[in-house]
PDB file of C-alpha atoms and ligand atoms in Angstrom:
ATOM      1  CA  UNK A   1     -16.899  14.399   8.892  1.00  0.00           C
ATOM      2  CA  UNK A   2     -14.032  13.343   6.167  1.00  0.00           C
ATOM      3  CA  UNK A   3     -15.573  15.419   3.470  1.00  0.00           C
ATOM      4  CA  UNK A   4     -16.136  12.433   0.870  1.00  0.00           C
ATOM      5  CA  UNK A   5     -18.608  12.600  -1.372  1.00  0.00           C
ATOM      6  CA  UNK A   6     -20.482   9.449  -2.663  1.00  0.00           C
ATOM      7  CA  UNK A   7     -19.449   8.859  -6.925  1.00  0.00           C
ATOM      8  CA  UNK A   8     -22.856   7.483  -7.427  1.00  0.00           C
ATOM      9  CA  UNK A   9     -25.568  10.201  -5.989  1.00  0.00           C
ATOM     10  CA  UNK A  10     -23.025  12.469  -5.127  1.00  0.00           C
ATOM     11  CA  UNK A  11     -23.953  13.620  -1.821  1.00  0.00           C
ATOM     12  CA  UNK A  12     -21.533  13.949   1.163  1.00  0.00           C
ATOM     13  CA  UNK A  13     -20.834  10.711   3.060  1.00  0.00           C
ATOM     14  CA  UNK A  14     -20.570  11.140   7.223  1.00  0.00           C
ATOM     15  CA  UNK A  15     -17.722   9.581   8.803  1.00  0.00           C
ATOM     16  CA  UNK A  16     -15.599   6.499   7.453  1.00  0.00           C
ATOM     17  CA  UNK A  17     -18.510   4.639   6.406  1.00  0.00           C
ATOM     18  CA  UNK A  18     -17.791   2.043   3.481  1.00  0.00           C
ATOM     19  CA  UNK A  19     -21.211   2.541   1.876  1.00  0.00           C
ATOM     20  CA  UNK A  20     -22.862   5.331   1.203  1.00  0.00           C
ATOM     21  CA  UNK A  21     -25.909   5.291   3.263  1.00  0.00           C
ATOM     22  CA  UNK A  22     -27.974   7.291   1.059  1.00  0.00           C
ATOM     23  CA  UNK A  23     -27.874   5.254  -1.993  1.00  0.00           C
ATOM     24  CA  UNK A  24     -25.811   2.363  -0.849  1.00  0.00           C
ATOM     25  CA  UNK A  25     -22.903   2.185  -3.310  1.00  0.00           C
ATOM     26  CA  UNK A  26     -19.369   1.413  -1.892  1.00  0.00           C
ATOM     27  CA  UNK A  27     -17.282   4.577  -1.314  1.00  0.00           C
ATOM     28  CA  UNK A  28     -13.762   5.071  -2.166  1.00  0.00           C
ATOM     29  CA  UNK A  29     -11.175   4.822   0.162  1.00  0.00           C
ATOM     30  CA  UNK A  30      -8.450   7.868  -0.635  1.00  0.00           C
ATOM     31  CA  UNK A  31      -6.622   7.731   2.488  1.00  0.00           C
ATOM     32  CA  UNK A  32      -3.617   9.979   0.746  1.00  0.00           C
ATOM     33  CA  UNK A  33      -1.091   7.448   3.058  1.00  0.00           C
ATOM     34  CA  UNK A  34      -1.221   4.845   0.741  1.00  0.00           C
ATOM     35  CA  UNK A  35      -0.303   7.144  -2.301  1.00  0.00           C
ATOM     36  CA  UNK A  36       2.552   8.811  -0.528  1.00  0.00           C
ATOM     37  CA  UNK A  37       3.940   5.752   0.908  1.00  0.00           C
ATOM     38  CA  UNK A  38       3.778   3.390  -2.290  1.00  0.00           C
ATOM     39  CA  UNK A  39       6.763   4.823  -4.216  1.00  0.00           C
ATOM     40  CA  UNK A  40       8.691   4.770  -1.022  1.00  0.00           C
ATOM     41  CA  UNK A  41       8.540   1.058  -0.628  1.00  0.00           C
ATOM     42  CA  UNK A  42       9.247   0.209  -4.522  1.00  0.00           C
ATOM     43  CA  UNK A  43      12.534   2.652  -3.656  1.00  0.00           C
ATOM     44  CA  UNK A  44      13.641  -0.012  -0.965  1.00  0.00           C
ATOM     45  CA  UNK A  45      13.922  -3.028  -3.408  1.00  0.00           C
ATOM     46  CA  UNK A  46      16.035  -1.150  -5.975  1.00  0.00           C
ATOM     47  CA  UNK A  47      18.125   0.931  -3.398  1.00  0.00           C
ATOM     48  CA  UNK A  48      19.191  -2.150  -1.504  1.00  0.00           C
ATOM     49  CA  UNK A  49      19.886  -3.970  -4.659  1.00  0.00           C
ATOM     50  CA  UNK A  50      21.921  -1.369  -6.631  1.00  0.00           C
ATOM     51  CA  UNK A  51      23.713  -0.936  -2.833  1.00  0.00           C
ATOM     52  CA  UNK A  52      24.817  -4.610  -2.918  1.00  0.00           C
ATOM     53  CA  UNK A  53      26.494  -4.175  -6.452  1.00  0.00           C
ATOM     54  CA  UNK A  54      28.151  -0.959  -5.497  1.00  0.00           C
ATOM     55  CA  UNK A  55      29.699  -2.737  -2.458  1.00  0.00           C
ATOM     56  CA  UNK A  56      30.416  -5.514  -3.959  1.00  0.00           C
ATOM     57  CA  UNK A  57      31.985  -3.819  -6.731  1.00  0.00           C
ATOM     58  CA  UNK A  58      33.551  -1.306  -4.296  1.00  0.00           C
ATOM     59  CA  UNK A  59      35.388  -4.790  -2.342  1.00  0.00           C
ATOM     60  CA  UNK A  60      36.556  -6.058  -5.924  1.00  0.00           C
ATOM     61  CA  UNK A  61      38.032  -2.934  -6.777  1.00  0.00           C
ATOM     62  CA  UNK A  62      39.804  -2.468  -3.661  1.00  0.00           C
ATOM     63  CA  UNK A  63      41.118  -6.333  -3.950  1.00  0.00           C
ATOM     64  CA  UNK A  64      42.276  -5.352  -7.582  1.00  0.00           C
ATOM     65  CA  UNK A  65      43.170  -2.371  -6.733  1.00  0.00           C
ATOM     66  CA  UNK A  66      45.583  -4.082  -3.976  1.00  0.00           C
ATOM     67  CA  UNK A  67      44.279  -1.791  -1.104  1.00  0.00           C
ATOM     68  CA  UNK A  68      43.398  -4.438   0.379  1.00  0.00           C
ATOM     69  CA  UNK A  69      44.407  -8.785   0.125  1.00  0.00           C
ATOM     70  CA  UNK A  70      42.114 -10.852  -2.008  1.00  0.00           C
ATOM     71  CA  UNK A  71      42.094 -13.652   0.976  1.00  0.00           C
ATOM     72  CA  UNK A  72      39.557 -10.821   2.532  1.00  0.00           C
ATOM     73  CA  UNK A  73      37.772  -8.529   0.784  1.00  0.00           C
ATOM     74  CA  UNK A  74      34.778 -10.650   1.525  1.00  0.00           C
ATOM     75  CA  UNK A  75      35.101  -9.168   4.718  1.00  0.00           C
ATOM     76  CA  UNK A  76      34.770  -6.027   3.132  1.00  0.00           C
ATOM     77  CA  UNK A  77      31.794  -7.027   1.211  1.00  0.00           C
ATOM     78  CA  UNK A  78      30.241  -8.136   3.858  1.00  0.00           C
ATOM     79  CA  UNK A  79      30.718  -4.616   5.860  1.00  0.00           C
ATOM     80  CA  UNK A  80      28.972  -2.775   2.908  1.00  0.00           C
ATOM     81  CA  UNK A  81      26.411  -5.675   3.099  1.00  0.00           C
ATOM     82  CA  UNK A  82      25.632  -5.386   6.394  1.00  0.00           C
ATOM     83  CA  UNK A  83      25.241  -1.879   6.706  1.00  0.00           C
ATOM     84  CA  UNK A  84      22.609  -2.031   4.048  1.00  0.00           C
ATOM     85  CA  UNK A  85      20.493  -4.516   5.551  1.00  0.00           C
ATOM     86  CA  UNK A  86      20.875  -2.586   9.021  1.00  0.00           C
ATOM     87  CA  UNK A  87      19.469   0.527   6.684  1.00  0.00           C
ATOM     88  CA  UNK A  88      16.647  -1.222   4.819  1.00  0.00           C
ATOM     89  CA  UNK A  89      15.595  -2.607   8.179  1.00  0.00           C
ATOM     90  CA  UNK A  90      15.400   0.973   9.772  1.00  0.00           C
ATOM     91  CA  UNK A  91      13.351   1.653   6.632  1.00  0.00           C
ATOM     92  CA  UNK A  92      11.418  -1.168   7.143  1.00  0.00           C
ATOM     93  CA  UNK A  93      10.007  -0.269  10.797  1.00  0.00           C
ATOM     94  CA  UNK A  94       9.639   2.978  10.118  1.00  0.00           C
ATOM     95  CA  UNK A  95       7.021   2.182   7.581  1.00  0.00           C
ATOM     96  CA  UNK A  96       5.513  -0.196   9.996  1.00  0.00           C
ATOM     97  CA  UNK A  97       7.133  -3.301   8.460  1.00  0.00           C
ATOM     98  CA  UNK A  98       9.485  -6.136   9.277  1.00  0.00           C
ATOM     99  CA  UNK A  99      12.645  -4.799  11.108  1.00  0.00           C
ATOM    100  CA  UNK A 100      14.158  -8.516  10.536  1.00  0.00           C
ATOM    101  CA  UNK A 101      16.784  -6.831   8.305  1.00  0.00           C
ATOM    102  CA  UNK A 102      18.469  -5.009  10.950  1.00  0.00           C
ATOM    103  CA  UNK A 103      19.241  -8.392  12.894  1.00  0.00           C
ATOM    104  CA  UNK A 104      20.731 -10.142   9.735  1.00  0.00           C
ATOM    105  CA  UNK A 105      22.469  -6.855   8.881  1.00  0.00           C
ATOM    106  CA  UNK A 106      24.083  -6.781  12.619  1.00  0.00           C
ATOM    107  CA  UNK A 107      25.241 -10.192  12.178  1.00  0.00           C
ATOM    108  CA  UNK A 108      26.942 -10.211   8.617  1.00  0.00           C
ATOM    109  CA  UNK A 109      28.609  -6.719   9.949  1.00  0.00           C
ATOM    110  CA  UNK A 110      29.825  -7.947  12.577  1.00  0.00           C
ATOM    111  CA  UNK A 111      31.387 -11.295  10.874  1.00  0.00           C
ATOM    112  CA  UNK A 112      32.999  -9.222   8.424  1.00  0.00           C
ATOM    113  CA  UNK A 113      34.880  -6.767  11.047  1.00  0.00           C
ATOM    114  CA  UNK A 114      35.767 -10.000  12.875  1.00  0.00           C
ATOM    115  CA  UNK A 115      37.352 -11.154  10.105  1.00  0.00           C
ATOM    116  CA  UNK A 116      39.165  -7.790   9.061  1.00  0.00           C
ATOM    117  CA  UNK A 117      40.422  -7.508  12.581  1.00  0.00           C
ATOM    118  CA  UNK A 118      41.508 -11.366  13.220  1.00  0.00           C
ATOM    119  CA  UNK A 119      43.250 -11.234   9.577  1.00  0.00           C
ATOM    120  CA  UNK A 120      44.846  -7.929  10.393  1.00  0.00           C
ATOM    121  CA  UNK A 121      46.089  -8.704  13.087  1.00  0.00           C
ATOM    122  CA  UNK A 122      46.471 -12.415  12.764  1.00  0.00           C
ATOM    123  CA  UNK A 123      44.796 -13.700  15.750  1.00  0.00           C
ATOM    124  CA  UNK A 124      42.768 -16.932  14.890  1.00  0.00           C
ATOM    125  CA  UNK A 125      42.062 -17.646  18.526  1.00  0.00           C
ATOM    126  CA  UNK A 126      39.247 -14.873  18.755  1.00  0.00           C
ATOM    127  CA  UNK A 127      36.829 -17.037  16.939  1.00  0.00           C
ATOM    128  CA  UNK A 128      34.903 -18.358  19.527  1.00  0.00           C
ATOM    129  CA  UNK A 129      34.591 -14.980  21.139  1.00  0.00           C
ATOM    130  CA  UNK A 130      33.113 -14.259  17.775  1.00  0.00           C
ATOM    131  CA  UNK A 131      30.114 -16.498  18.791  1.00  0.00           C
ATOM    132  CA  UNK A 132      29.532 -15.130  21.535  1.00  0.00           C
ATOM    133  CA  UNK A 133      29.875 -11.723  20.763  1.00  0.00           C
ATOM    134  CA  UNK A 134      27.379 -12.298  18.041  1.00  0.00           C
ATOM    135  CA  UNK A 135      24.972 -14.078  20.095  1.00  0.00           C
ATOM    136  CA  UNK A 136      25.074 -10.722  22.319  1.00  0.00           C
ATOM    137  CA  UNK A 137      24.848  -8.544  18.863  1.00  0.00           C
ATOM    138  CA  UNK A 138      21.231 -10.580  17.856  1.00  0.00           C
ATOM    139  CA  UNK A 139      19.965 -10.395  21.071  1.00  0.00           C
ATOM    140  CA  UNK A 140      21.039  -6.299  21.281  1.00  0.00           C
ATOM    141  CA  UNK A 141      19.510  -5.982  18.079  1.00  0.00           C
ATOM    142  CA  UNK A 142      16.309  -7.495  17.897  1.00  0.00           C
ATOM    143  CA  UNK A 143      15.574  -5.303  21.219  1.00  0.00           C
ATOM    144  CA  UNK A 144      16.811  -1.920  19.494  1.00  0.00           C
ATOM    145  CA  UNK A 145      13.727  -3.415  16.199  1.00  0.00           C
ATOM    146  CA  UNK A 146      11.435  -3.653  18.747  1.00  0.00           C
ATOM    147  CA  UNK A 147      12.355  -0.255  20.155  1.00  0.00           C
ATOM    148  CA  UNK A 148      12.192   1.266  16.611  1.00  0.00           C
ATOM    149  CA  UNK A 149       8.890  -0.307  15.931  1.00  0.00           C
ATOM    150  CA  UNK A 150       7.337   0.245  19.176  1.00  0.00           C
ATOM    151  CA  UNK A 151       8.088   4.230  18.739  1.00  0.00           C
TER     152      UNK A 151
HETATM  153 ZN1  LIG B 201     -24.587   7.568  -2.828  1.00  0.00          ZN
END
């Protein structure tokens, strides 16, 4: 027994039925899930995209800024990038959606350390290790989704 009560005749409606069996109107469904978990997933949309302008005004201030060479601070950006799509997909399969994010947040993170390192430290013959390494990273990270979903 749920405890619902029919809005038509008022009397208590056993189990999950749709209908109410004594008068036959449809019953509402108040699973409180829904209502909890609605505001959570119209956070997401505006989180990710006020992240992406605070990293991306974070890399432009550090290029102005001259922390860091304006040849690069795409790198940076995509860093901050990447570690927000890595979030939002955690986010994502927690609330039983698509983990996709985490894969595409894996790979832009990983180009843009690549590139910090290889600029840093001027070695331009790493990029095809960078293929492979990010190959490996999809592959790694699509598993760890399905792990994450799966729990
Ligand atoms: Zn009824």
């Amino acid at each position: 027994m749920s405890g619902r009560i029919c809005g038509k005749c008022g009397r208590a409606v056993p189990g999950d039925s749709l209908f109410c069996p004594f008068c036959g109107s449809p019953v509402q469904q108040a699973p409180p899930q829904t209502q909890i978990s609605a505001p959570r997933r119209d956070l997401a949309g505006p989180l990710f995209g006020g992240g992406v302008l605070i990293v991306l005004g974070l890399s432009f201030w550090l290029a102005t800024s001259g922390t860091i060479s304006w040849a690069i601070w795409w790198a940076y950006f995509l860093c901050g990038l990447g570690a927000l799509l890595i979030l939002l997909g955690i986010n994502n399969a927690r609330s039983g959606k698509d983990s996709g994010p985490i894969t595409g947040g894996v790979v832009i993170l990983a180009i843009g350390i690549i590139a910090i390192l290889a600029w840093s430290y001027s070695i331009s013959s790493w990029w095809p290790l960078v293929l492979i390494a990010l190959g490996l990273l999809v592959i790694f990270s699509a598993v760890l989704g399905h792990k994450i979903t799966r729990r």
